[in-house]
Coordinates of C-alpha atoms in Angstrom, one line a residue:
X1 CA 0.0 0.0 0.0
X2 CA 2.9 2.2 0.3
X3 CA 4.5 1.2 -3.3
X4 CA 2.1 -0.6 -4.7
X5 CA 3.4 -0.5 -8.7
X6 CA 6.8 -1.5 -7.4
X7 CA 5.7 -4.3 -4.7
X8 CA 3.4 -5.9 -7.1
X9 CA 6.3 -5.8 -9.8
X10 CA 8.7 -7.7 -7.4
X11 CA 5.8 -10.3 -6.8
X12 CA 6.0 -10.6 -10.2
X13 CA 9.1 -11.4 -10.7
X14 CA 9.3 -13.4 -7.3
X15 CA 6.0 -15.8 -8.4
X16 CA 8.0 -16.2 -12.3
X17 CA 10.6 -17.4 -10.4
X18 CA 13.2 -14.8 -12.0
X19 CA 14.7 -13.4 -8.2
X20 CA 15.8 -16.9 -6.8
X21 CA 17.1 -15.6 -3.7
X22 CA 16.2 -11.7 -2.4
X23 CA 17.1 -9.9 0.7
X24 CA 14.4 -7.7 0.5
X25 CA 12.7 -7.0 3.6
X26 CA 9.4 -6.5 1.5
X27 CA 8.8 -10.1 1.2
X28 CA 7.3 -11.8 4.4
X29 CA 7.7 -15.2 3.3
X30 CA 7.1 -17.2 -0.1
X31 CA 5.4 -20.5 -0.3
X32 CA 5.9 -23.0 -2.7
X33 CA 3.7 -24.1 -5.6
X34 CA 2.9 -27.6 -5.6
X35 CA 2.7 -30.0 -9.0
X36 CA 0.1 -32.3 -9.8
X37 CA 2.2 -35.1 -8.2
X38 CA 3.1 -33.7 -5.4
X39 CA -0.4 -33.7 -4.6
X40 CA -1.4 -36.8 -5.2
X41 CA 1.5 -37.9 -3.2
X42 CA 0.1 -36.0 -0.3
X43 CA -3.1 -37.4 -0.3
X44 CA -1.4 -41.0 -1.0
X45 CA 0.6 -40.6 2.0
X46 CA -2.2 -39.4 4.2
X47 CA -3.8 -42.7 3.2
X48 CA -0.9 -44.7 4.7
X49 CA -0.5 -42.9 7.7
X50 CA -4.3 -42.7 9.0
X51 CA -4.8 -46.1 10.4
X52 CA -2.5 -45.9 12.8
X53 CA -3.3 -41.9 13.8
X54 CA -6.8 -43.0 13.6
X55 CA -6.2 -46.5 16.4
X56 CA -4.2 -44.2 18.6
X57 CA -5.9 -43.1 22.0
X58 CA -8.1 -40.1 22.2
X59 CA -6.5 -39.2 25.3
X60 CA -3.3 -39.6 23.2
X61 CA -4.7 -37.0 20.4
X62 CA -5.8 -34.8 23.2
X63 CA -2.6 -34.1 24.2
X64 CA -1.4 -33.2 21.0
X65 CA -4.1 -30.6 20.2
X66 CA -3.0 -29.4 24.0
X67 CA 0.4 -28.7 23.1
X68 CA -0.5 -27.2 20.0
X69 CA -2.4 -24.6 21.9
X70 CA 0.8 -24.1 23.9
X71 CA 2.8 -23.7 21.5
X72 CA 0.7 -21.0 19.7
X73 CA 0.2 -19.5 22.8
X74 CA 4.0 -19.4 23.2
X75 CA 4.1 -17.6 19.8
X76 CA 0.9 -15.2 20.0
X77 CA 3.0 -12.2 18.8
X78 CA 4.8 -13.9 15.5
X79 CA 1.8 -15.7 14.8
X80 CA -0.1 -12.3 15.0
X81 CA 2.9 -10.8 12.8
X82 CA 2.3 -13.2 9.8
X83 CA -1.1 -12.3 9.7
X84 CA -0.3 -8.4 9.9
X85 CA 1.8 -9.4 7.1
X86 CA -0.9 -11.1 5.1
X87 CA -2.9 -7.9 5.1
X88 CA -5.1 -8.3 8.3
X89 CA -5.7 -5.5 10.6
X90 CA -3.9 -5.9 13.9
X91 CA -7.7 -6.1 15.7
X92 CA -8.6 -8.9 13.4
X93 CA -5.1 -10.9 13.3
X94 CA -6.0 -10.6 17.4
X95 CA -9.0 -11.8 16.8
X96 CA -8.2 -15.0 14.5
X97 CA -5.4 -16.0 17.2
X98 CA -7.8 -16.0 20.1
X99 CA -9.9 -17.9 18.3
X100 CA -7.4 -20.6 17.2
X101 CA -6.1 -20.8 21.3
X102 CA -10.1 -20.9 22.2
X103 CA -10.0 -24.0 20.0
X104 CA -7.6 -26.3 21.8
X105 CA -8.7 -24.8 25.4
X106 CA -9.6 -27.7 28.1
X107 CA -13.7 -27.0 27.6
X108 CA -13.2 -27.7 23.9
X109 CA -11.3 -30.9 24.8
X110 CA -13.2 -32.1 27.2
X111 CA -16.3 -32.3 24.7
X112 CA -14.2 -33.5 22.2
X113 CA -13.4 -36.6 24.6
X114 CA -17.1 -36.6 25.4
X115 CA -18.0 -36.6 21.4
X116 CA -15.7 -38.9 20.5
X117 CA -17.0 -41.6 23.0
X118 CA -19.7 -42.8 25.1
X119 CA -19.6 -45.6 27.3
X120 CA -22.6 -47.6 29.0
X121 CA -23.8 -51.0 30.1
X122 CA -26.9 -53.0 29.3
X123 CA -27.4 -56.2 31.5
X124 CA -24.3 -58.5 31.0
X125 CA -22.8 -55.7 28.0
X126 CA -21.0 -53.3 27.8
X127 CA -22.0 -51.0 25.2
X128 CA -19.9 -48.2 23.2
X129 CA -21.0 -45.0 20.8
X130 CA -17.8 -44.2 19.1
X131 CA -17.0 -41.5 16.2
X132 CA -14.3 -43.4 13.7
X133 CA -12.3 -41.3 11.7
X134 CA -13.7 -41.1 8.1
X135 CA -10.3 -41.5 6.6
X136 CA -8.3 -38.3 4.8
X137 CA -10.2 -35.2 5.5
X138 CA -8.9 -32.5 2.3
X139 CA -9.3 -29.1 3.2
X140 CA -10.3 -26.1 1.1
X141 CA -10.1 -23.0 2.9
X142 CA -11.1 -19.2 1.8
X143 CA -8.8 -16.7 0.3
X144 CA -9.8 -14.1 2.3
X145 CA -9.2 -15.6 5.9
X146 CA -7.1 -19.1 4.9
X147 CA -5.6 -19.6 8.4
X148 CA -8.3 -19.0 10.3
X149 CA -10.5 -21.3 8.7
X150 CA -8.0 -23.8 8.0
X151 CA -7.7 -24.2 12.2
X152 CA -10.8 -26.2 11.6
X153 CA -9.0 -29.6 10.1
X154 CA -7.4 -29.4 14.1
X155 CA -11.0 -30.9 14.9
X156 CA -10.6 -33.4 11.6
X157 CA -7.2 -34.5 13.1
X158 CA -8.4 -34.5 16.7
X159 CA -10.9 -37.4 15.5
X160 CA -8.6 -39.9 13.8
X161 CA -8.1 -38.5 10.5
X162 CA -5.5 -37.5 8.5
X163 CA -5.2 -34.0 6.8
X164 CA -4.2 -32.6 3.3
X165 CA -4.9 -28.4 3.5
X166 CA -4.5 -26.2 0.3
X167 CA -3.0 -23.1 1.3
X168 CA -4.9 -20.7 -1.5
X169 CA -2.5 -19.4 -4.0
X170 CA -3.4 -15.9 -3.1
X171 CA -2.9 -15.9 -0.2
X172 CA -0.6 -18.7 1.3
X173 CA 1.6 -17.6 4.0
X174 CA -0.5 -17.7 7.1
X175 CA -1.4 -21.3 6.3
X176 CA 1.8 -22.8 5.3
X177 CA 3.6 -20.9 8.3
X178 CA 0.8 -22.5 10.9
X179 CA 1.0 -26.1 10.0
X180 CA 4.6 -26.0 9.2
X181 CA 5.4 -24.3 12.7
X182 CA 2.9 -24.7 14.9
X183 CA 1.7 -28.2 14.5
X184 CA 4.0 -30.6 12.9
X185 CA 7.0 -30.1 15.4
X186 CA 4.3 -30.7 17.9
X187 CA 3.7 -33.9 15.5
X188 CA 7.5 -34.7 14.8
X189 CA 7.9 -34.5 19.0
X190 CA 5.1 -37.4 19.2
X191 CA 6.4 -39.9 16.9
X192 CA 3.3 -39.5 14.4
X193 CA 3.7 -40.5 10.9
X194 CA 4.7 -38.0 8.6
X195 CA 1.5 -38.6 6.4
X196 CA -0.6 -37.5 9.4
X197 CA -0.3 -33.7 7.7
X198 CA -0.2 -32.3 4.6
X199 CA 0.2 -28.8 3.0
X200 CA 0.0 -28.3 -0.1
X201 CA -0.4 -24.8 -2.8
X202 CA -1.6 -25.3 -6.4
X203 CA -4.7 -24.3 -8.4
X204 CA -8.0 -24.5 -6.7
X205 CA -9.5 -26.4 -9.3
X206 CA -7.0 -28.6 -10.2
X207 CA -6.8 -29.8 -6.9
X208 CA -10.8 -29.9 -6.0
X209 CA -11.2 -32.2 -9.5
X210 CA -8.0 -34.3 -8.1
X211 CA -9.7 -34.9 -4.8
X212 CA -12.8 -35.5 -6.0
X213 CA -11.1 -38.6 -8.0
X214 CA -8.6 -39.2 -6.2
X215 CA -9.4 -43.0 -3.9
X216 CA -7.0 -41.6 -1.6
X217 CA -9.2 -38.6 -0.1
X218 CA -12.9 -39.7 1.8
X219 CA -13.7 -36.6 2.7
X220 CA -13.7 -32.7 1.7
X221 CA -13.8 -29.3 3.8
X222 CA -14.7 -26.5 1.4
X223 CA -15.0 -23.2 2.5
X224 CA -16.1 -20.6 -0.5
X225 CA -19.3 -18.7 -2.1
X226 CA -22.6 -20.7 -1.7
X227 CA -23.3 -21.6 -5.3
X228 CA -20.3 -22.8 -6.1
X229 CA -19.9 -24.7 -3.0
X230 CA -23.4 -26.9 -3.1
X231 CA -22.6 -28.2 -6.4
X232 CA -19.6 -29.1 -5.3
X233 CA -21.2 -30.6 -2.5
X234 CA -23.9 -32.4 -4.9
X235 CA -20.9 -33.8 -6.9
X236 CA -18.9 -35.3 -4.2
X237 CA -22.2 -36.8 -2.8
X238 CA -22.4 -38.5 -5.8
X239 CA -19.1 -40.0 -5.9
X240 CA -20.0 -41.5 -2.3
X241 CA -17.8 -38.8 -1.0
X242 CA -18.7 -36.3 2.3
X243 CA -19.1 -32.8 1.7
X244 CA -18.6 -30.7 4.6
X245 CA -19.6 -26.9 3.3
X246 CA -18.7 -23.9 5.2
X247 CA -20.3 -21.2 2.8
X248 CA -21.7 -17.8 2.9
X249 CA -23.4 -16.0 5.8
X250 CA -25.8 -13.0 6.2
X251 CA -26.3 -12.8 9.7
X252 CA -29.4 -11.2 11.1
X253 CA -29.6 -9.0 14.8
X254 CA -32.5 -8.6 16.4
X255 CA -32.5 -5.6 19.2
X256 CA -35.7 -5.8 21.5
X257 CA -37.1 -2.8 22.8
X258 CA -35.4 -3.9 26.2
X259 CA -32.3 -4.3 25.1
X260 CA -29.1 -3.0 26.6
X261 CA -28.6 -0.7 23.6
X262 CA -25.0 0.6 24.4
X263 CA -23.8 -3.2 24.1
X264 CA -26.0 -4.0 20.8
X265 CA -24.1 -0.7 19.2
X266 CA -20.7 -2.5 20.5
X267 CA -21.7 -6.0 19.2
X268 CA -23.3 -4.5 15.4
X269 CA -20.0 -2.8 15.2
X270 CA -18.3 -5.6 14.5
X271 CA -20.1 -5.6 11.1
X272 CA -17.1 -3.9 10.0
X273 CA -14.1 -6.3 11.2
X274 CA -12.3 -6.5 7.8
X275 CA -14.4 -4.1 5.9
X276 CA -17.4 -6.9 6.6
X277 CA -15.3 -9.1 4.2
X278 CA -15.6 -12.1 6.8
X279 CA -18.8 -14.6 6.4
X280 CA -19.4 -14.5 10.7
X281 CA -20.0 -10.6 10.9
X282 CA -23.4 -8.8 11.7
X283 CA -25.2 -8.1 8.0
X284 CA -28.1 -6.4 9.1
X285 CA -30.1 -5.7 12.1
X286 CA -34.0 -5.7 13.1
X287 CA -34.5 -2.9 15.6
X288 CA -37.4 -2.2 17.7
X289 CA -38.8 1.4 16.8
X290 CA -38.8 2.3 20.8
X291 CA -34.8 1.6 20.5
X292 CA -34.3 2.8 17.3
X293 CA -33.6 6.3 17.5
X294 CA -30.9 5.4 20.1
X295 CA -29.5 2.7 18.9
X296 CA -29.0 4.9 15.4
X297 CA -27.5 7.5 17.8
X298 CA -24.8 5.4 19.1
X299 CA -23.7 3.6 16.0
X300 CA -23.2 6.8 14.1
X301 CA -21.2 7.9 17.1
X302 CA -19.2 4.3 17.1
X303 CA -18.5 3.6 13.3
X304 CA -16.9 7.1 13.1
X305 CA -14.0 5.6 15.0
X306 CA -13.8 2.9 13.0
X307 CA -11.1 3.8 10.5
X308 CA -9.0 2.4 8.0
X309 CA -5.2 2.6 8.1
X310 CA -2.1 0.5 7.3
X311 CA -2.5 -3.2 8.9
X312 CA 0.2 -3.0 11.7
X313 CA -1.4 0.4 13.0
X314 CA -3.7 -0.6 16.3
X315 CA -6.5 1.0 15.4
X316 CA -7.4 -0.2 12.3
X317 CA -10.1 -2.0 11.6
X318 CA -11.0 -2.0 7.9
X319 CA -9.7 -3.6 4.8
X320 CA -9.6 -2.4 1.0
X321 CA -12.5 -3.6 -0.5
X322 CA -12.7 -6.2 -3.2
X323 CA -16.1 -5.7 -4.0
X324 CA -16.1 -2.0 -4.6
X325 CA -18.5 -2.4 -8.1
X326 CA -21.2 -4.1 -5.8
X327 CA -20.8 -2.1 -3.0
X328 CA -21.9 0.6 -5.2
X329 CA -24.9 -1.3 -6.9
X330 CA -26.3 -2.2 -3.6
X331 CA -26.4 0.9 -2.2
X332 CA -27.7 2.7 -5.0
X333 CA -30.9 0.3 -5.4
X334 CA -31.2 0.3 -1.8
X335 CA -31.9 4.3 -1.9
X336 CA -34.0 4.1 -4.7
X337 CA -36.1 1.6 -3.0
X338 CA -36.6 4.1 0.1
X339 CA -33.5 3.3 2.2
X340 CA -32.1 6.3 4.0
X341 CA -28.3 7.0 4.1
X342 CA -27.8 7.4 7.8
X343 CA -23.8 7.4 7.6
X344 CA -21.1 6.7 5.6
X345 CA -20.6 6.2 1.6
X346 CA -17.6 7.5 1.1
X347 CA -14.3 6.2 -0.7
X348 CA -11.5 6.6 1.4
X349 CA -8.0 6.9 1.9
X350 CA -5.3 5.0 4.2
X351 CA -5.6 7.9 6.1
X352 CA -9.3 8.0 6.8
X353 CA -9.3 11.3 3.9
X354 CA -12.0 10.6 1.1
X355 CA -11.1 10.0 -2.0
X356 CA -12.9 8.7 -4.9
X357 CA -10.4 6.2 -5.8
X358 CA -9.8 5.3 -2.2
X359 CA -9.2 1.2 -1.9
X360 CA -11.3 1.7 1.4
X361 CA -15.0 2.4 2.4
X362 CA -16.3 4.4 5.0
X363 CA -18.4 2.5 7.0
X364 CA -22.2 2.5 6.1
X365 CA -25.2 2.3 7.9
X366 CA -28.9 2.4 6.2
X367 CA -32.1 2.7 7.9
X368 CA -35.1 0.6 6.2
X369 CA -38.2 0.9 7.7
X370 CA -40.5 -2.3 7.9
X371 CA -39.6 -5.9 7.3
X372 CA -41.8 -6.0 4.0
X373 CA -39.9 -3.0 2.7
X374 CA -36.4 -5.1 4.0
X375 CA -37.8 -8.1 2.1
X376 CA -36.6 -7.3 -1.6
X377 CA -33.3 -5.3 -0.7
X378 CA -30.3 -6.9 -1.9
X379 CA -28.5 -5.2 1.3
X380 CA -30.8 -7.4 3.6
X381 CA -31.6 -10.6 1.9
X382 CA -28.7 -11.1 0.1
X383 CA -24.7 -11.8 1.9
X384 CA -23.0 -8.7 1.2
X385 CA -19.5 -8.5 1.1
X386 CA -18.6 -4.5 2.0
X387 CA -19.4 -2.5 4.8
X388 CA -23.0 -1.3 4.6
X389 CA -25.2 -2.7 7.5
X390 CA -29.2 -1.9 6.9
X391 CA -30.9 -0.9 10.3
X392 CA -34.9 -2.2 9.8
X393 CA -36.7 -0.2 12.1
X394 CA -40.1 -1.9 13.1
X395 CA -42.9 -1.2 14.9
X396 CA -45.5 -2.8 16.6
X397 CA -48.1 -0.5 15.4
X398 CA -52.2 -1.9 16.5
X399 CA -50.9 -5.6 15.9
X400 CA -48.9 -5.6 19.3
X401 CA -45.2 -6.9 20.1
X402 CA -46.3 -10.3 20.5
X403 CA -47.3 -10.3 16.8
X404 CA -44.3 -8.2 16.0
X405 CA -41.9 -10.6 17.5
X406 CA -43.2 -13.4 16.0
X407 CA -43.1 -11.4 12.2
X408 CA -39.4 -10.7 12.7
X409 CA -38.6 -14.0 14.1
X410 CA -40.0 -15.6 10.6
X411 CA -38.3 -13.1 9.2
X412 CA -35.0 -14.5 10.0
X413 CA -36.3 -18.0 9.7
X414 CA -36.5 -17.0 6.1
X415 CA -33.1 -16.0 5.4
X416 CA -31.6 -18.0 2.6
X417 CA -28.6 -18.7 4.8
X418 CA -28.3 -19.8 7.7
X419 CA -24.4 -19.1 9.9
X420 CA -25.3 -16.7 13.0
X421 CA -27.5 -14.9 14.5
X422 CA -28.2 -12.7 17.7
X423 CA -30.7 -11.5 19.7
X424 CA -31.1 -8.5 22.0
X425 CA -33.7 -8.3 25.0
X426 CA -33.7 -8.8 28.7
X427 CA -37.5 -10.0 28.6
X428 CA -37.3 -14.3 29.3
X429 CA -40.6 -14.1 27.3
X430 CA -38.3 -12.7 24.4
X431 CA -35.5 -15.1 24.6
X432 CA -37.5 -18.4 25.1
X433 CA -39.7 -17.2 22.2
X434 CA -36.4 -16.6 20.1
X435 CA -34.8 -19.7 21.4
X436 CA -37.7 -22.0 20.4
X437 CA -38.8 -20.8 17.5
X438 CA -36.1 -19.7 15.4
X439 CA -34.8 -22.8 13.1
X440 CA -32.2 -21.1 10.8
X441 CA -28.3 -20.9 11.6
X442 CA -25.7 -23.0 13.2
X443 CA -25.7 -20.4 16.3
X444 CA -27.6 -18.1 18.1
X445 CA -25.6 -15.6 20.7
X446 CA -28.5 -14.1 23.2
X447 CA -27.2 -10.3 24.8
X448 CA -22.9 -11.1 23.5
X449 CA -20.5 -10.6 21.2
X450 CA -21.7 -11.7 17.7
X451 CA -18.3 -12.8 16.4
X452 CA -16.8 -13.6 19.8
X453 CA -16.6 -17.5 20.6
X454 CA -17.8 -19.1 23.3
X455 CA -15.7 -22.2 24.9
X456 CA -17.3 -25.4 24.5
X457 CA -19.4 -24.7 21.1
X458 CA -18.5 -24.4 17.6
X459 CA -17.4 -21.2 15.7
X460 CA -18.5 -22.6 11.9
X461 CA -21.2 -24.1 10.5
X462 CA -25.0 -23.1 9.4
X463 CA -28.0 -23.8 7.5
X464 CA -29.6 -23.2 3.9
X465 CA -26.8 -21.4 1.7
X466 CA -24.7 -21.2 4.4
X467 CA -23.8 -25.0 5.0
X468 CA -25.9 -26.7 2.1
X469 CA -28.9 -29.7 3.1
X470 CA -26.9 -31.3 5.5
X471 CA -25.8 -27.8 7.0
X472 CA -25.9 -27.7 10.9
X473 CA -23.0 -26.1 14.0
X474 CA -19.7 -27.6 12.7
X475 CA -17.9 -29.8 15.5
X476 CA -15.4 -30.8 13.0
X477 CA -14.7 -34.1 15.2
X478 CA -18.4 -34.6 14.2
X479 CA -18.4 -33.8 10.9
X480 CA -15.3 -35.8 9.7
X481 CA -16.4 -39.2 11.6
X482 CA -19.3 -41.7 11.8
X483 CA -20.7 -43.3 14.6
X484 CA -19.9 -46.9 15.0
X485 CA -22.2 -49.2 18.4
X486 CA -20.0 -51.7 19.8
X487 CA -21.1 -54.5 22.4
X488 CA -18.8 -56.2 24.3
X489 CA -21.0 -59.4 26.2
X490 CA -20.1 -61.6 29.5
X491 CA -21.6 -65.0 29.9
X492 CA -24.0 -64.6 27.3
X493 CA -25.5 -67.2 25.4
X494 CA -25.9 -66.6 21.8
X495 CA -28.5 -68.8 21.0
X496 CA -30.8 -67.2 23.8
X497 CA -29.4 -64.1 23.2
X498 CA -31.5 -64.1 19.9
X499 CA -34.9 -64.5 21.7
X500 CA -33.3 -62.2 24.9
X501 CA -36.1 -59.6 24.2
X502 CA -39.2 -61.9 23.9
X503 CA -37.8 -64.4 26.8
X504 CA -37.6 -61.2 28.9
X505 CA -41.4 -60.5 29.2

């Protein structure tokens, strides 16, 4: 961003392979690219090292993902460095780090050894549930937030599986750097076979067709846009083949009329972590009218200190913008529908000046008023991938709040996807209502953090467009396993065992 003609000329050169060797402190790190062989030989080895990975003891896998979490723990600071480096915002690389150490924290573990394995008896047997490894989970993780997502194939190795994780060509550093030097010395130190993990760095769909026919890989992990991803989905269900989709989100807030409005302003603010260019962010809120003018009040007040700036700078908070074309579609047939500009709109600078050719955007807020009106926005219905976040001001009017809540809680039963969402209100009435009657998403966070993660439940995984038809919370130990009964008898008698439940009456 400070030489941008001359940085992107050495990448260049550096990707062509023309500056072998270079001093220069521009480049953070460089990854290599991986041939079609080299792939297959990852997933071939990952093949031959599973079974014994997958027979090893949980409690022995346990300690593994707890000395991972040491280890990164040990390294917060570089590991929050190579993201910097990658182009994340300091708040956000924070962000992604805390989440990877709330991952392999003991309440995590301690489900993980209560998913993994249930033990019981039944007369003279002793019966088991246990989750068996599918085999060689692949992993597809997004551009836009590789390492981060990529954290998730912990949970794939954590059940028995081995792992083969494309580091995106666009963006491979963070990934390659995390598995190379966070987890496989932790790997190497156990005695593990080297198959156990795999990195790899090559063309997205070169690789996804490779896996898909490969009969070394049982499983797939694909994080990307939603209608890409279920027909992805749809074609490795037909090959016999497990899907696990972690698509798009457009996550709904609903704030009560009793809600604690200076913490909903705090929580919709993160909307804009990354310019909204993050699938688990606030989209667009439902606000009670009796709140509304407050609420509006303090976000106008709170998104003008949200501010772009150079990555390493602590304050910043927003990205350059990818999608700067649809930014400005969306907005524009959002005010011609009736949407008011409340904030925002503007290009901007690295320094926070506007400028129409600014690689940022000011934060944006719109107020709609009414669901139906909210109903055929773009901005609203659709995942947007900027940082506009509608405000849908409702209001009770003759029909009451009873009838109102139960309008806007269809209302997000309706959205197309299906990753978070969050609800606002100190009422129990409300949040029992809320609770039992809202279907859609993977999560629900009741008076927190939207994006913030909460030990002992998933981060990932949702409904509708978000996580395809067999969308639901992603506990990637779950996901990546089957369950498998086991008896073990004592003094039983076969024969009679046949008959045991007829013989019983």
């Amino acid at each position: 961003m400070r030489d941008e003609i001359n940085v992107l000329k050495l990448k260049r050169n550096l990707d062509r392979g023309l500056l072998r060797d270079t001093d220069d402190p521009r480049v953070a790190g460089r990854v290599g690219l991986s041939t079609t062989g080299q792939v297959a030989a990852a997933a071939a080895a990952a093949r031959r090292a599973q079974p014994d990975w997958g027979a090893a003891g949980i409690d022995e896998r346990i300690a593994f993902a707890r000395a991972v979490g040491e280890r990164v723990r040990a390294h917060t600071a570089q590991f929050t460095d190579v993201l910097i480096a990658e182009g994340h915002p300091r708040r956000l690389a924070v962000w992604e780090v805390a989440s990877a150490l709330e991952m392999t924290s003991e309440e995590n573990l301690d489900r993980v050894r209560r998913q993994l394995c249930e033990i019981g008896r039944v007369g003279q047997r002793e019966t088991r549930l246990v989750r068996k490894a599918d085999g060689v989970v692949a992993v597809h993780p997004p551009h836009n937030a590789a390492t981060a997502n990529s954290l998730l194939a912990m949970g794939a190795l954590l059940a028995g599986n081995s792992v083969v994780i494309k580091a995106p060509r666009s963006a491979p550093f963070g990934t390659a750097w995390f598995w190379r030097e966070m987890v496989w010395p932790v790997l190497a130190e156990m005695g593990a076979p080297a198959g156990i993990l795999n990195v790899v760095c090559a063309s997205p769909t070169e690789v996804l067709d490779q896996w898909l026919h490969s009969d070394d890989v049982d499983d797939l992990m694909f994080f990307g846009e939603s209608e890409r991803g279920v027909a992805i989905g749809h074609q490795w269900h037909a090959r016999g083949k497990k899907a696990i989709l972690e698509l798009a989100g457009n996550d709904g807030v609903l704030v009560w009329r009793d809600a604690e409005v200076e913490h909903a302003v705090t929580a919709l603010t993160e909307c804009f972590y990354g310019s909204s260019q993050i699938c688990m962010v606030p989209k667009y809120a439902i606000v009670h009218a009796d709140v509304a003018p407050a609420l509006l009040r303090g976000l106008v007040d709170a998104v003008g200190a949200v501010r772009p700036g150079y990555p390493e700078d602590a304050d910043s908070l927003l990205s350059p913008v990818l999608k700067q074309g649809d930014y400005d579609v969306v907005l524009k047939d959002a005010l011609e529908a009736g949407a008011e500009l409340v904030h925002g709109g503007r290009r901007l600078e690295v320094d926070g000046s506007p400028d129409e050719m600014g690689p940022f955007i000011e934060p944006t807020l719109l107020r709609v008023d009414g669901l139906a009106a909210a109903a055929d926005l773009d901005a609203v219905r659709r995942e947007t991938f900027f940082p506009l976040l509608p405000i849908v001001v409702v209001d009770p009017g003759d029909a009451g709040d009873h009838r109102l809540l139960l309008d806007c809680v269809e209302f997000l039963n309706r959205n197309r996807y299906g990753l978070r969402n969050s609800v606002w209100s100190r009422d129990e009435h409300v949040i029992d209502t809320v609770c039992r009657r809202l279907g859609n998403g993977g999560i629900l966070k009741v008076n927190d953090s939207h994006i913030g993660q909460v030990a002992g439940l998933p981060t990932h995984g949702g409904t509708g467009l978000t996580g395809g038809p067999f969308g639901e919370a992603h506990y990637p130990v779950l996901r990546t396993s089957h369950l498998q009964a086991i008896s073990i008898a004592t003094a039983v008698e076969p024969r009679s065992a046949v008959f045991s439940s007829v013989t019983a009456l």
